[in-house]
Amino acid sequence: MADPARTKEEERKGIAVYLCSCRNEIGRHVDLEAIAEGLKKDPRVVTVGVHEALCSNEGQEYLKDELRSKKFERVAVGACSPNIQGLIVSRALEEEGMNRYLFEQVNIREQCAWVHPEKKEATRKAKSLVKSAIARAEKLQPLEDIIIPIKDSTLIIGGGVSGMQAALDIAAAGYKVYLVERTDELGGRTYKLSMTFPTHNCGICCIQYCRECVFTPKIEDVLQDKNIEVMLNSEVEEMTGGFGARHVRIKTPKGPREVDVGTIIVATGSKTFDPKRIPELRYGHPNVISTTELEQILVAQREKGGGIRRPLDGKVPKTVNFIQCVGSRDKTKGNAHCSLVCCTYAIGQAREIKKINPDAAVYIHYIDLRGPYRGFEEFYNAAKEEGINFVRGRVSEVVVDKDKTYVRAADTDSDTLLNIDSDLIVLAVGQEPADGSDQIAKILHIQTDIDRFMKDINPMFPSEFRRGIYVAGTAQGPKGIRYSIEEAKSAAASAIDLMKKGKTKFPRIVAFVDEERCRGCGRCEKTCEYEAITVVPDPKRGVLVSRIDEIRCEGCGACAVACCNKAIKVNGYRLEQVEAMVTELSEEEVTSDE
Amino acid sequence: MSTDAAHKSASQGGNGGDEHFEPRILVFCCNWCSYAGADLAGVSRLQMPPYFRVIRTMCSARVDPEFIMRAFQKGADGVLVAGCHPADCHYIGGNYRTRRRMALMKVLLQQFGFDPDRLRLEWVSAGEGEKFQKTIIEFTNTIKELGVSPMKGGE
């Protein structure tokens, strides 16, 4: 006890409590002064402060001053949601030398002051929440961030426009790129297009530097870049290792190839909806084609000339009907989502048909016209002026009668039913995730959304999908070429940024095993979604124990619950830390003295 | 509402009629969906009964049965576990584990003499502030009808 170092340590053990009035947003509904007064009696609490805005510059300076002068070790804060301004407050304390893992913030704004009108009730609730924060802060343990090196190479999965653009950007920054493509050529689906919006001119079907496509990624550039290793006819089979140094096995025609990469960009793209899934549209009849097939006819006509001829008999079609939303916005037989690009490309194709064959009657049957792109409105107006008929309403079916095909459709503007004798029917098929993208999502542990596209952590904020893993282009959802390229560039910039730093740190909110308690049963290994846990023999003791790779661990804590012997603990969410809160909140005094 | 709660409130007014009963309700919210949903309810100023207290965990799968049992042991009248919707878990499949676990917990609670309706599992996404409010109001009403926890002398 006489040891001065020990006394000093004990002296620092105390908890400081800060309550934020949030410029009266909280103060108006919660009597913070009364709470502060009550807490002063708590022996664990060394100081209590009320501030009008802890996240402001003054608030941060105030906290730093407090830490300098008052020698406490832990902090409990009652303020806004820790997911909103929590980082700012804890960072201020961290800058002053506090271990940020000894910081606990409870939410007395969103989940208290703003939703409970009664001041007395809100104050009682806020008080119990702050007390639970103190209970938890008492049990917190100081930790260090995990710092890991990032390897300076990238794996890009998918060689379409997004993958190629990302590869070019990263290679230009001087990093090694492995570009894996499933098919035998680069360019993806864009490469097969005859023309693209908004110039209504060629796609990237050639490798010449036309004015229209000088800014789109070019296959030759990718193939010639010394920093890019292209693997065609190849697929990613397995990923091991963790953030910063992922080991990936790729199946190539020359046998398996293994690479180590620091970052991964997924650009697996999308495929078009199979219209056979909607039998009443009679896809399969020679007069009924999809927009991708019409693209091939348009490409052939561009290369060889000879006009647009229908597949059945080579005649020039007199009446062409476009049916929109095939497989999109259709919960019963297709996908619920809107594929975004179909209105635009169908109008482009209709205009092309009208240009080549001005006498043809061209109809577009649509539910709503959606083209959230710059220049779409002008594009649409030009199509109307050129005499393309826009018919609002759903198509009920395509009827085949001997050698004729009819489109049965509603025109909701004039409230009539139409039966159009049609030479050629074009189905504007929507987009859905590419074949094999499920598999890639599984290998990389990326979550997928309800339409099976890869899902952002925050839909409003493009970011990493997993640490060091980015998704670009239509793998994330339907989008046009320009937006895919934008995403590719942003993903590439983030990846370059990460590799340039060479190392990164992230919070040690991860699980770890108490090997003395572990029985090696393997439940945790089965539970972990990230394959971060392996059960291995411990040669010293001759028993099985599980080991957690803290770099792969995402900190969800599922293994800690699955463990039959409480051998797994999760930093920041240890049993005693959560239970301290549970106990405090369950035991709360009903009678309030405020 | 479970049968015995319905019976109780129908036959004698239960504790539901007790104006002074202020239930203690613990809500476990996963960090990614439900906690954000609860925050959205606050940002949208959706008013709720003041008896619930939120504890944040990274994933609903971190909600150890022990936490729930501890809550009831220490006097909570109801426990709500909120997580991401199926197929929407930040940790890929954590919510499926939670779903299976909660079904078992309800059986277990009954063994201990608690009405299984005192434990509820709900999916609340980050965009569902209104659903969070609705869930809290409904659950508070359920708990009010069930009355004081048997741990504190309720029936």
XYZ file of C-alpha atoms in Angstrom:
749
model
C 0.000 0.000 0.000
C 2.903 2.280 0.653
C 4.116 1.834 -2.887
C 3.681 5.289 -4.433
C 3.273 3.947 -7.989
C 0.403 1.794 -6.857
C -1.311 4.650 -5.094
C -0.992 6.762 -8.172
C -2.536 4.040 -10.261
C -5.413 3.747 -7.858
C -5.789 7.453 -7.903
C -6.291 7.299 -11.644
C -8.861 4.540 -11.411
C -11.761 6.887 -11.101
C -14.430 7.546 -13.671
C -15.239 10.999 -14.965
C -18.800 11.586 -16.117
C -19.704 14.185 -18.715
C -23.192 15.088 -19.728
C -23.823 16.995 -22.892
C -26.724 19.377 -23.106
C -26.404 19.467 -26.884
C -27.154 23.182 -27.001
C -30.256 22.531 -24.946
C -31.553 19.777 -27.268
C -31.007 17.370 -24.392
C -31.089 19.962 -21.619
C -34.617 21.002 -22.539
C -36.025 17.540 -21.837
C -33.616 16.189 -19.248
C -32.612 17.781 -15.970
C -28.875 17.230 -16.379
C -27.912 19.252 -13.295
C -30.050 17.013 -11.085
C -28.453 13.905 -12.569
C -24.977 15.393 -12.087
C -25.803 16.224 -8.476
C -26.963 12.665 -7.810
C -23.906 11.104 -9.386
C -21.498 13.080 -7.253
C -22.344 10.769 -4.356
C -21.149 7.740 -6.332
C -17.750 6.644 -4.940
C -16.569 5.483 -8.369
C -17.090 8.883 -9.880
C -14.281 11.390 -9.502
C -15.871 14.262 -11.321
C -19.098 15.153 -13.081
C -19.370 17.852 -15.699
C -22.183 19.272 -17.760
C -21.262 20.934 -21.033
C -23.420 22.513 -23.687
C -21.771 20.784 -26.654
C -19.002 18.255 -26.102
C -18.492 17.743 -29.811
C -17.761 21.413 -30.457
C -14.233 22.805 -30.416
C -14.821 24.326 -26.978
C -16.253 21.031 -25.762
C -13.201 19.130 -26.896
C -10.857 21.655 -25.285
C -12.918 21.407 -22.104
C -12.521 17.618 -22.040
C -8.795 17.873 -22.646
C -8.430 20.387 -19.806
C -10.443 18.148 -17.531
C -8.248 15.137 -18.322
C -5.068 17.160 -17.766
C -6.168 18.548 -14.411
C -8.268 15.787 -12.894
C -6.283 12.578 -13.409
C -9.041 10.120 -14.112
C -8.671 6.942 -16.072
C -12.106 6.272 -17.501
C -14.872 8.354 -18.962
C -18.620 7.810 -19.172
C -20.524 10.215 -21.370
C -24.226 10.832 -21.717
C -24.825 12.622 -25.000
C -26.041 11.885 -28.510
C -25.875 8.521 -30.208
C -22.317 7.177 -30.078
C -22.733 6.338 -33.747
C -23.164 10.017 -34.575
C -20.690 12.190 -32.671
C -19.139 9.601 -30.355
C -15.925 9.382 -32.309
C -15.253 13.105 -32.053
C -15.546 13.067 -28.283
C -13.444 9.964 -27.709
C -10.832 11.183 -30.186
C -10.393 14.414 -28.259
C -9.646 12.423 -25.117
C -7.370 10.082 -27.029
C -5.349 13.025 -28.301
C -4.763 13.979 -24.692
C -3.412 10.535 -23.909
C -6.417 8.565 -22.699
C -6.924 5.002 -23.818
C -10.020 5.216 -25.956
C -11.148 1.743 -24.987
C -11.894 3.148 -21.526
C -14.553 5.417 -22.933
C -18.260 4.676 -22.837
C -21.011 6.806 -24.276
C -24.733 6.320 -23.830
C -27.417 7.800 -25.931
C -29.599 10.262 -24.041
C -30.601 12.307 -27.078
C -32.047 10.173 -29.903
C -33.229 7.420 -27.593
C -34.286 9.578 -24.663
C -34.613 13.375 -24.840
C -36.128 13.407 -28.288
C -38.687 10.664 -27.759
C -39.977 11.226 -24.233
C -41.925 14.448 -23.713
C -42.271 14.142 -19.914
C -39.234 15.792 -18.356
C -39.442 13.722 -15.183
C -39.566 10.425 -17.049
C -36.848 11.419 -19.476
C -34.615 12.508 -16.627
C -35.141 9.204 -14.847
C -34.301 7.277 -17.957
C -31.242 9.394 -18.717
C -30.032 8.931 -15.173
C -30.306 5.161 -15.330
C -28.582 5.107 -18.710
C -25.699 7.217 -17.448
C -25.399 4.973 -14.405
C -25.234 1.967 -16.697
C -22.468 3.700 -18.637
C -20.572 4.138 -15.387
C -21.111 0.470 -14.534
C -19.751 -0.533 -17.902
C -16.900 1.980 -17.893
C -15.763 0.447 -14.618
C -15.384 -2.940 -16.287
C -13.714 -1.751 -19.494
C -10.132 -2.723 -20.164
C -7.401 -0.689 -21.820
C -6.446 -2.021 -25.246
C -4.224 -1.116 -28.149
C -5.382 -0.787 -31.752
C -4.379 -3.511 -34.158
C -1.811 -2.239 -36.634
C -1.234 -4.303 -39.725
C 0.815 -3.922 -42.903
C -0.957 -3.709 -46.275
C 0.605 -5.532 -49.213
C 1.119 -3.394 -52.290
C -0.844 -5.367 -54.846
C -4.476 -5.588 -55.909
C -6.740 -8.320 -57.135
C -9.519 -7.204 -59.446
C -12.286 -9.665 -60.116
C -14.022 -8.996 -63.423
C -12.627 -7.435 -66.574
C -15.540 -5.296 -67.703
C -15.418 -1.498 -67.865
C -15.305 -1.167 -64.073
C -12.571 -3.756 -63.596
C -10.497 -2.377 -66.457
C -10.775 1.208 -65.229
C -9.795 0.261 -61.692
C -6.884 -1.788 -63.037
C -5.622 1.110 -65.164
C -5.845 3.598 -62.289
C -4.083 1.339 -59.817
C -1.409 0.277 -62.290
C -0.781 3.932 -63.134
C -0.091 4.573 -59.450
C 2.618 1.936 -59.614
C 0.998 -1.041 -57.938
C 0.788 -4.588 -59.200
C -2.677 -5.617 -60.417
C -3.997 -9.122 -60.968
C -7.047 -8.901 -63.199
C -9.140 -12.059 -63.214
C -11.757 -12.480 -65.931
C -14.097 -15.435 -66.214
C -14.612 -15.306 -69.990
C -12.031 -15.360 -72.743
C -12.017 -11.609 -73.417
C -11.899 -8.297 -71.615
C -14.575 -5.643 -71.984
C -17.501 -7.373 -70.338
C -21.014 -6.640 -71.484
C -20.207 -3.090 -72.583
C -17.893 -4.479 -75.237
C -20.882 -6.068 -76.943
C -22.897 -2.877 -77.281
C -23.371 -1.170 -80.624
C -23.774 2.282 -79.194
C -24.018 3.943 -75.849
C -25.863 6.777 -74.181
C -25.642 9.793 -74.305
C -23.670 10.301 -77.517
C -25.822 7.680 -79.213
C -22.706 6.541 -80.934
C -20.357 3.585 -80.757
C -19.707 1.757 -77.520
C -16.188 0.631 -76.821
C -16.423 -1.941 -79.539
C -13.171 -0.758 -81.081
C -9.766 0.168 -79.791
C -9.482 3.365 -81.726
C -9.326 6.692 -79.998
C -12.612 8.170 -81.175
C -13.679 11.378 -79.565
C -16.650 9.661 -77.959
C -14.752 6.994 -76.156
C -11.350 8.441 -75.504
C -12.151 8.565 -71.816
C -13.409 5.021 -71.473
C -10.986 2.246 -70.511
C -9.480 0.434 -73.429
C -8.662 -3.207 -73.729
C -5.319 -2.619 -75.438
C -4.174 -0.303 -72.637
C -4.957 -2.969 -70.070
C -3.230 -5.723 -72.019
C -0.097 -3.663 -72.599
C 0.308 -2.340 -69.066
C 3.311 -3.997 -67.427
C 1.792 -3.645 -63.962
C -1.359 -5.538 -64.920
C -1.373 -9.300 -65.128
C -4.522 -10.389 -66.958
C -5.850 -13.888 -66.314
C -8.548 -14.866 -68.784
C -10.830 -17.897 -68.436
C -9.987 -17.769 -64.756
C -11.985 -17.797 -61.560
C -11.300 -17.029 -57.935
C -11.611 -20.221 -55.939
C -10.554 -19.477 -52.410
C -9.418 -16.664 -50.173
C -7.419 -17.118 -46.995
C -5.425 -14.740 -44.842
C -6.731 -11.471 -43.526
C -6.963 -7.774 -44.123
C -3.750 -6.449 -45.618
C -2.393 -9.760 -46.815
C -5.025 -11.891 -48.444
C -3.961 -15.063 -50.129
C -6.132 -15.879 -53.128
C -6.188 -19.059 -55.181
C -7.250 -18.593 -58.791
C -8.178 -21.347 -61.192
C -6.583 -20.575 -64.571
C -6.352 -22.655 -67.757
C -2.668 -23.187 -66.934
C -3.493 -24.600 -63.525
C -3.991 -22.984 -60.138
C -2.336 -19.655 -59.483
C -1.846 -18.200 -56.019
C -1.402 -14.511 -55.332
C -1.001 -12.360 -52.228
C -2.784 -9.044 -52.331
C -3.358 -6.088 -50.053
C -6.621 -4.947 -51.592
C -9.405 -6.492 -53.659
C -11.843 -4.817 -56.030
C -14.907 -6.774 -57.029
C -16.287 -5.833 -60.443
C -18.208 -8.959 -61.320
C -20.943 -6.976 -63.035
C -24.414 -8.105 -63.952
C -26.176 -10.237 -66.518
C -29.456 -9.703 -68.313
C -32.691 -11.250 -67.160
C -33.704 -14.440 -68.957
C -37.082 -13.592 -70.571
C -38.005 -17.310 -70.759
C -39.016 -16.893 -67.130
C -42.049 -14.930 -68.332
C -43.698 -17.434 -70.717
C -46.519 -15.137 -71.856
C -44.006 -12.945 -73.667
C -43.291 -15.898 -76.010
C -39.556 -15.433 -75.997
C -38.176 -18.137 -78.255
C -40.479 -17.279 -81.144
C -38.233 -15.845 -83.941
C -40.142 -12.549 -83.883
C -39.526 -12.013 -80.198
C -35.979 -11.003 -79.340
C -34.260 -9.448 -76.377
C -32.520 -6.085 -76.464
C -29.130 -7.827 -76.270
C -29.970 -9.745 -79.440
C -31.075 -6.516 -81.124
C -27.677 -5.092 -80.166
C -26.022 -7.898 -82.123
C -28.267 -7.151 -85.132
C -27.312 -3.471 -84.847
C -23.605 -4.317 -84.598
C -23.885 -6.565 -87.664
C -25.734 -3.864 -89.600
C -23.054 -1.338 -88.645
C -20.280 -3.624 -89.827
C -21.875 -5.173 -92.899
C -24.769 -2.877 -93.710
C -27.994 -4.228 -95.158
C -30.430 -2.636 -92.728
C -32.277 -4.199 -89.837
C -33.886 -7.492 -90.727
C -35.899 -9.744 -88.512
C -34.479 -13.181 -87.750
C -37.566 -15.133 -88.954
C -37.419 -14.426 -92.697
C -34.923 -11.606 -93.205
C -37.693 -9.115 -93.937
C -37.449 -5.499 -92.873
C -39.822 -5.155 -89.899
C -42.613 -2.610 -90.406
C -43.898 -2.543 -86.855
C -41.528 -2.835 -83.896
C -42.746 -3.018 -80.294
C -40.430 -2.541 -77.367
C -41.655 -4.020 -74.088
C -40.045 -2.351 -71.049
C -39.420 -3.713 -67.570
C -39.022 -7.338 -68.620
C -37.931 -8.961 -65.377
C -37.731 -5.646 -63.570
C -40.272 -4.103 -61.200
C -42.051 -7.415 -61.318
C -42.228 -9.285 -58.037
C -44.136 -12.271 -59.378
C -41.877 -13.527 -62.162
C -38.880 -11.245 -62.185
C -37.022 -8.972 -59.787
C -38.492 -6.252 -57.622
C -35.848 -3.667 -58.471
C -35.720 -1.177 -61.345
C -32.804 -1.908 -63.673
C -32.268 1.807 -64.381
C -30.626 1.520 -67.812
C -33.376 -0.157 -69.866
C -35.444 2.968 -70.670
C -32.330 4.682 -71.915
C -31.026 1.875 -74.091
C -34.466 0.985 -75.494
C -34.990 4.582 -76.596
C -31.527 4.494 -78.181
C -32.331 1.291 -80.056
C -35.729 2.600 -81.137
C -34.087 5.726 -82.517
C -31.532 3.606 -84.365
C -34.303 1.539 -85.983
C -36.163 4.702 -86.927
C -32.991 6.193 -88.385
C -32.283 3.192 -90.588
C -35.889 2.557 -91.488
C -37.900 5.802 -91.160
C -41.148 4.163 -92.318
C -41.253 1.660 -89.459
C -43.850 2.178 -86.735
C -42.000 1.959 -83.422
C -43.799 1.608 -80.082
C -42.321 1.626 -76.616
C -44.587 0.139 -73.949
C -43.512 1.462 -70.579
C -44.720 1.710 -66.983
C -42.704 4.829 -66.122
C -39.819 6.247 -68.086
C -36.804 6.414 -65.856
C -33.532 7.859 -66.979
C -31.741 9.483 -64.080
C -28.921 10.626 -66.310
C -27.757 13.984 -67.575
C -29.024 14.358 -71.107
C -31.827 11.821 -70.835
C -34.653 14.325 -71.210
C -33.193 15.684 -74.461
C -32.672 12.113 -75.642
C -36.292 11.270 -74.932
C -37.618 14.430 -76.575
C -35.556 13.759 -79.690
C -37.074 10.258 -79.839
C -40.593 11.692 -79.634
C -39.850 14.174 -82.391
C -38.543 11.384 -84.556
C -41.962 9.779 -84.328
C -41.469 7.014 -81.805
C -44.735 6.161 -80.058
C -44.593 5.982 -76.285
C -47.449 3.935 -74.818
C -47.931 3.941 -71.073
C -49.257 0.665 -69.757
C -48.336 -2.920 -69.160
C -48.243 -5.556 -71.874
C -50.427 -8.479 -70.919
C -49.093 -10.951 -73.452
C -47.659 -11.635 -76.853
C -50.003 -13.710 -78.985
C -48.707 -15.975 -81.732
C -51.260 -16.678 -84.463
C -49.907 -18.711 -87.393
C -46.994 -16.646 -88.705
C -48.110 -13.441 -87.071
C -47.323 -12.001 -83.656
C -49.517 -9.560 -81.763
C -48.819 -7.434 -78.746
C -51.753 -7.129 -76.333
C -51.221 -4.033 -74.280
C -53.079 -1.435 -72.285
C -52.786 2.232 -73.095
C -53.608 3.823 -69.772
C -53.476 7.387 -71.155
C -56.393 6.789 -73.513
C -57.809 3.916 -71.466
C -57.893 1.502 -74.376
C -56.684 -1.998 -75.009
C -54.378 -2.387 -77.964
C -53.734 -5.423 -80.133
C -50.825 -4.510 -82.360
C -49.824 -6.716 -85.275
C -46.108 -6.637 -84.791
C -43.237 -7.777 -87.029
C -40.648 -7.597 -84.348
C -41.004 -7.546 -80.589
C -38.063 -6.441 -78.491
C -37.944 -7.280 -74.794
C -36.036 -4.716 -72.734
C -34.501 -7.132 -70.275
C -33.346 -5.943 -66.887
C -30.143 -6.566 -65.011
C -29.478 -9.085 -62.294
C -26.249 -10.183 -60.593
C -23.806 -12.012 -62.833
C -23.498 -15.789 -62.639
C -21.049 -16.715 -59.928
C -21.379 -13.443 -58.030
C -23.046 -15.331 -55.163
C -19.988 -17.515 -54.984
C -17.637 -14.510 -54.985
C -19.694 -12.835 -52.237
C -19.402 -16.002 -50.177
C -15.664 -16.358 -50.694
C -15.047 -12.712 -49.800
C -17.646 -12.630 -46.981
C -19.568 -9.757 -48.519
C -23.237 -9.540 -47.661
C -25.751 -9.488 -50.478
C -29.062 -7.659 -50.520
C -32.535 -8.886 -51.301
C -31.865 -8.800 -55.067
C -28.571 -10.662 -54.514
C -26.448 -7.675 -55.492
C -23.534 -6.958 -53.180
C -24.579 -4.731 -50.357
C -22.956 -1.530 -49.116
C -22.470 -1.068 -45.406
C -24.137 2.321 -45.761
C -26.205 2.856 -48.912
C -25.616 6.603 -48.773
C -21.877 6.425 -48.459
C -19.657 4.474 -50.830
C -16.970 2.737 -48.818
C -15.207 -0.533 -48.257
C -17.523 -3.533 -48.327
C -15.088 -5.388 -46.105
C -11.786 -4.088 -44.820
C -9.635 -3.731 -47.930
C -12.350 -5.027 -50.259
C -14.235 -2.687 -52.580
C -17.061 -3.255 -55.033
C -17.427 -1.270 -58.243
C -19.913 -1.198 -61.085
C -23.041 -3.269 -61.518
C -21.969 -5.892 -58.987
C -23.441 -3.457 -56.450
C -26.655 -2.832 -58.416
C -27.833 -1.861 -61.902
C -26.181 1.231 -63.265
C -24.958 2.851 -66.460
C -21.449 2.820 -67.872
C -20.457 6.239 -66.640
C -21.508 5.502 -63.072
C -19.725 2.160 -63.137
C -16.530 3.866 -64.231
C -16.960 6.489 -61.525
C -17.261 3.789 -58.899
C -14.247 1.989 -60.288
C -12.193 5.157 -60.060
C -13.341 5.813 -56.513
C -12.614 2.228 -55.456
C -9.203 2.433 -57.096
C -8.455 5.709 -55.315
C -9.365 4.181 -51.951
C -7.281 1.088 -52.637
C -4.292 3.184 -53.736
C -4.663 5.330 -50.629
C -4.627 2.273 -48.398
C -1.624 0.683 -50.137
C 0.273 3.963 -50.151
C 0.042 4.177 -46.366
C 1.445 0.658 -46.252
C -0.237 -0.029 -42.937
C -3.494 0.614 -41.217
C -4.977 0.347 -37.784
C -8.377 -0.728 -36.636
C -10.036 -1.159 -33.261
C -9.234 -4.243 -31.291
C -12.919 -5.046 -30.845
C -12.226 -8.681 -31.644
C -12.732 -12.035 -29.988
C -9.993 -13.967 -28.214
C -9.754 -17.392 -26.605
C -8.915 -18.198 -23.034
C -6.974 -21.335 -23.921
C -7.114 -22.661 -20.359
C -10.885 -22.848 -20.576
C -11.160 -23.958 -24.205
C -12.199 -27.584 -24.685
C -11.524 -27.626 -28.406
C -15.112 -28.636 -29.218
C -15.144 -26.600 -32.432
C -18.548 -24.944 -32.019
C -16.972 -21.544 -32.493
C -15.210 -22.668 -35.650
C -18.566 -23.610 -37.163
C -20.209 -20.402 -35.972
C -17.696 -17.961 -37.427
C -18.858 -16.469 -40.708
C -15.361 -15.257 -41.538
C -13.395 -18.463 -41.038
C -11.353 -16.589 -38.468
C -11.370 -19.499 -36.016
C -9.508 -22.767 -36.361
C -9.249 -25.578 -33.876
C -5.645 -26.714 -33.623
C -3.784 -29.157 -31.399
C -1.767 -27.547 -28.650
C 1.425 -29.622 -28.584
C 2.417 -28.449 -25.113
C -0.707 -29.725 -23.434
C -1.718 -32.326 -25.981
C -5.263 -30.994 -26.341
C -7.276 -29.218 -29.002
C -7.745 -25.483 -28.653
C -9.324 -22.926 -30.885
C -7.323 -20.009 -32.176
C -8.793 -16.759 -33.459
C -7.098 -14.785 -36.168
C -7.762 -11.268 -34.878
C -7.163 -9.729 -38.283
C -9.945 -11.774 -39.843
C -12.290 -11.360 -36.869
C -15.016 -8.778 -37.392
C -15.975 -8.655 -33.724
C -19.602 -9.750 -34.018
C -19.350 -11.951 -30.932
C -21.385 -14.891 -32.228
C -18.603 -17.302 -31.213
C -18.605 -16.007 -27.645
C -22.248 -17.029 -27.305
C -21.707 -20.359 -29.033
C -18.842 -21.290 -26.707
C -19.952 -23.958 -24.256
C -17.372 -23.065 -21.645
C -17.237 -19.273 -21.822
C -13.706 -19.509 -23.161
C -14.210 -16.860 -25.822
C -14.416 -13.218 -24.918
C -14.995 -10.238 -27.150
C -13.067 -7.085 -26.407
C -15.408 -4.275 -25.494
C -18.335 -6.692 -25.168
C -17.085 -9.039 -22.489
C -19.657 -10.834 -20.437
C -19.002 -8.717 -17.347
C -19.043 -5.511 -19.365
C -22.460 -6.112 -20.892
C -23.826 -7.638 -17.724
C -22.805 -4.584 -15.734
C -25.163 -2.604 -17.931
C -27.882 -5.261 -17.846
C -27.767 -5.364 -14.058
C -27.751 -1.608 -13.658
C -30.709 -1.143 -15.973
C -32.740 -4.051 -14.595
C -32.226 -3.149 -10.959
C -32.980 0.500 -11.472
C -34.848 2.096 -8.601
C -38.478 2.607 -9.406
C -38.984 5.371 -6.927
C -37.250 8.437 -8.155
C -36.189 11.243 -5.957
C -35.729 13.937 -8.556
C -50.409 -11.812 -26.515
C -50.175 -15.162 -24.832
C -53.200 -16.940 -23.563
C -52.528 -16.472 -19.891
C -51.948 -12.756 -20.341
C -55.197 -12.449 -22.233
C -56.944 -14.465 -19.578
C -55.518 -12.399 -16.789
C -56.397 -9.057 -18.284
C -59.843 -10.278 -19.268
C -60.777 -11.859 -15.946
C -59.417 -9.437 -13.366
C -57.991 -6.538 -15.232
C -54.559 -7.979 -14.406
C -51.796 -5.593 -13.641
C -52.677 -3.986 -16.952
C -55.163 -1.915 -15.068
C -52.504 -0.741 -12.657
C -51.867 2.861 -13.533
C -48.695 2.979 -11.492
C -46.981 -0.016 -12.996
C -43.870 1.228 -14.732
C -42.304 -1.747 -16.446
C -38.586 -2.120 -16.898
C -37.837 -3.131 -20.415
C -34.409 -3.934 -21.754
C -33.801 -3.669 -25.459
C -30.760 -5.253 -27.075
C -30.048 -3.590 -30.388
C -27.469 -4.637 -32.915
C -25.117 -1.821 -33.813
C -25.741 -1.798 -37.548
C -29.482 -1.993 -38.064
C -31.609 -1.741 -34.953
C -29.554 0.766 -32.999
C -29.555 2.980 -36.077
C -33.304 2.368 -36.399
C -33.779 3.478 -32.787
C -31.682 6.569 -33.530
C -33.807 7.299 -36.567
C -36.935 7.100 -34.418
C -35.306 9.739 -32.202
C -34.240 11.944 -35.074
C -37.820 11.726 -36.375
C -39.079 12.611 -32.846
C -41.348 9.555 -32.726
C -42.653 9.600 -29.162
C -42.546 6.378 -27.152
C -43.270 5.191 -23.613
C -40.194 5.956 -21.483
C -39.730 2.519 -19.946
C -37.293 0.952 -22.352
C -33.484 1.070 -22.087
C -31.281 0.195 -25.020
C -28.072 -1.801 -24.758
C -25.960 -1.894 -27.881
C -24.163 -5.011 -29.051
C -22.272 -5.400 -32.295
C -24.609 -8.127 -33.530
C -27.854 -9.558 -32.214
C -25.969 -12.879 -32.151
C -23.859 -11.412 -29.320
C -26.936 -11.379 -27.098
C -25.973 -14.188 -24.813
C -28.883 -16.087 -23.230
C -27.079 -15.230 -20.026
C -27.733 -11.522 -20.598
C -31.421 -12.209 -20.946
C -31.581 -14.456 -17.906
C -29.551 -11.924 -15.916
C -31.970 -9.180 -16.933
C -34.957 -11.192 -15.729
C -33.136 -12.254 -12.585
C -32.336 -8.638 -11.730
C -35.910 -7.585 -12.179
C -36.544 -6.681 -15.797
C -40.187 -7.134 -16.781
C -39.488 -7.645 -20.459
C -36.594 -8.084 -22.853
C -36.693 -7.127 -26.502
C -33.982 -8.268 -28.889
C -33.785 -6.338 -32.144
C -31.610 -7.263 -35.084
C -31.229 -6.876 -38.820
C -33.840 -8.343 -41.129
C -33.211 -11.829 -42.517
C -30.719 -11.659 -45.411
C -29.616 -8.250 -44.198
C -27.224 -9.036 -41.358
C -24.011 -7.042 -41.335
C -22.289 -10.188 -40.167
C -23.834 -12.308 -42.926
C -25.807 -14.783 -40.792
C -25.789 -13.589 -37.183
C -29.513 -12.857 -37.118
C -30.373 -16.455 -38.082
C -28.518 -17.656 -35.001
C -30.420 -15.103 -32.934
C -33.718 -16.327 -34.349
C -33.037 -19.942 -33.426
C -31.672 -18.952 -30.042
C -34.683 -16.787 -29.137
C -37.110 -19.579 -30.003
C -35.276 -21.793 -27.516
C -35.077 -19.009 -24.948
C -38.836 -18.656 -24.972
C -39.200 -22.339 -24.111
C -36.592 -21.984 -21.420
C -38.265 -18.925 -19.907
C -41.497 -20.814 -19.626
C -39.675 -23.489 -17.631
C -38.642 -20.793 -15.183
C -42.209 -19.629 -14.800
C -42.008 -16.559 -17.015
C -44.540 -15.867 -19.693
C -42.638 -16.372 -22.975
C -44.154 -13.133 -24.256
C -41.863 -11.263 -21.914
C -39.151 -11.970 -24.455
C -39.587 -10.684 -27.965
C -37.472 -10.749 -31.096
C -38.026 -8.130 -33.764
C -36.246 -7.184 -36.980
C -35.689 -3.451 -37.237
C -33.584 -2.041 -40.038
C -31.679 1.227 -39.942
C -34.446 2.859 -41.969
C -37.330 1.660 -39.827
C -37.688 4.316 -37.150
C -41.450 3.910 -37.277
C -41.220 0.184 -36.837
C -38.997 0.702 -33.806
C -41.586 3.044 -32.298
C -44.425 0.644 -33.070
C -42.503 -2.263 -31.589
C -41.744 -0.353 -28.389
C -45.358 0.752 -27.956
C -46.713 -2.745 -28.590
C -44.179 -4.440 -26.368
C -44.738 -1.949 -23.545
C -48.461 -2.681 -23.758
C -47.839 -6.416 -23.709
C -45.632 -6.102 -20.644
C -48.158 -3.845 -18.926
C -50.790 -6.494 -19.475
C -48.499 -9.249 -18.226
C -47.775 -7.187 -15.160
C -44.883 -7.215 -12.734
C -42.233 -9.858 -13.264
C -42.582 -13.013 -11.144
C -39.113 -12.219 -9.779
C -40.597 -9.185 -8.046
C -43.657 -10.838 -6.712
C -45.871 -10.651 -9.770
C -47.870 -13.687 -10.756
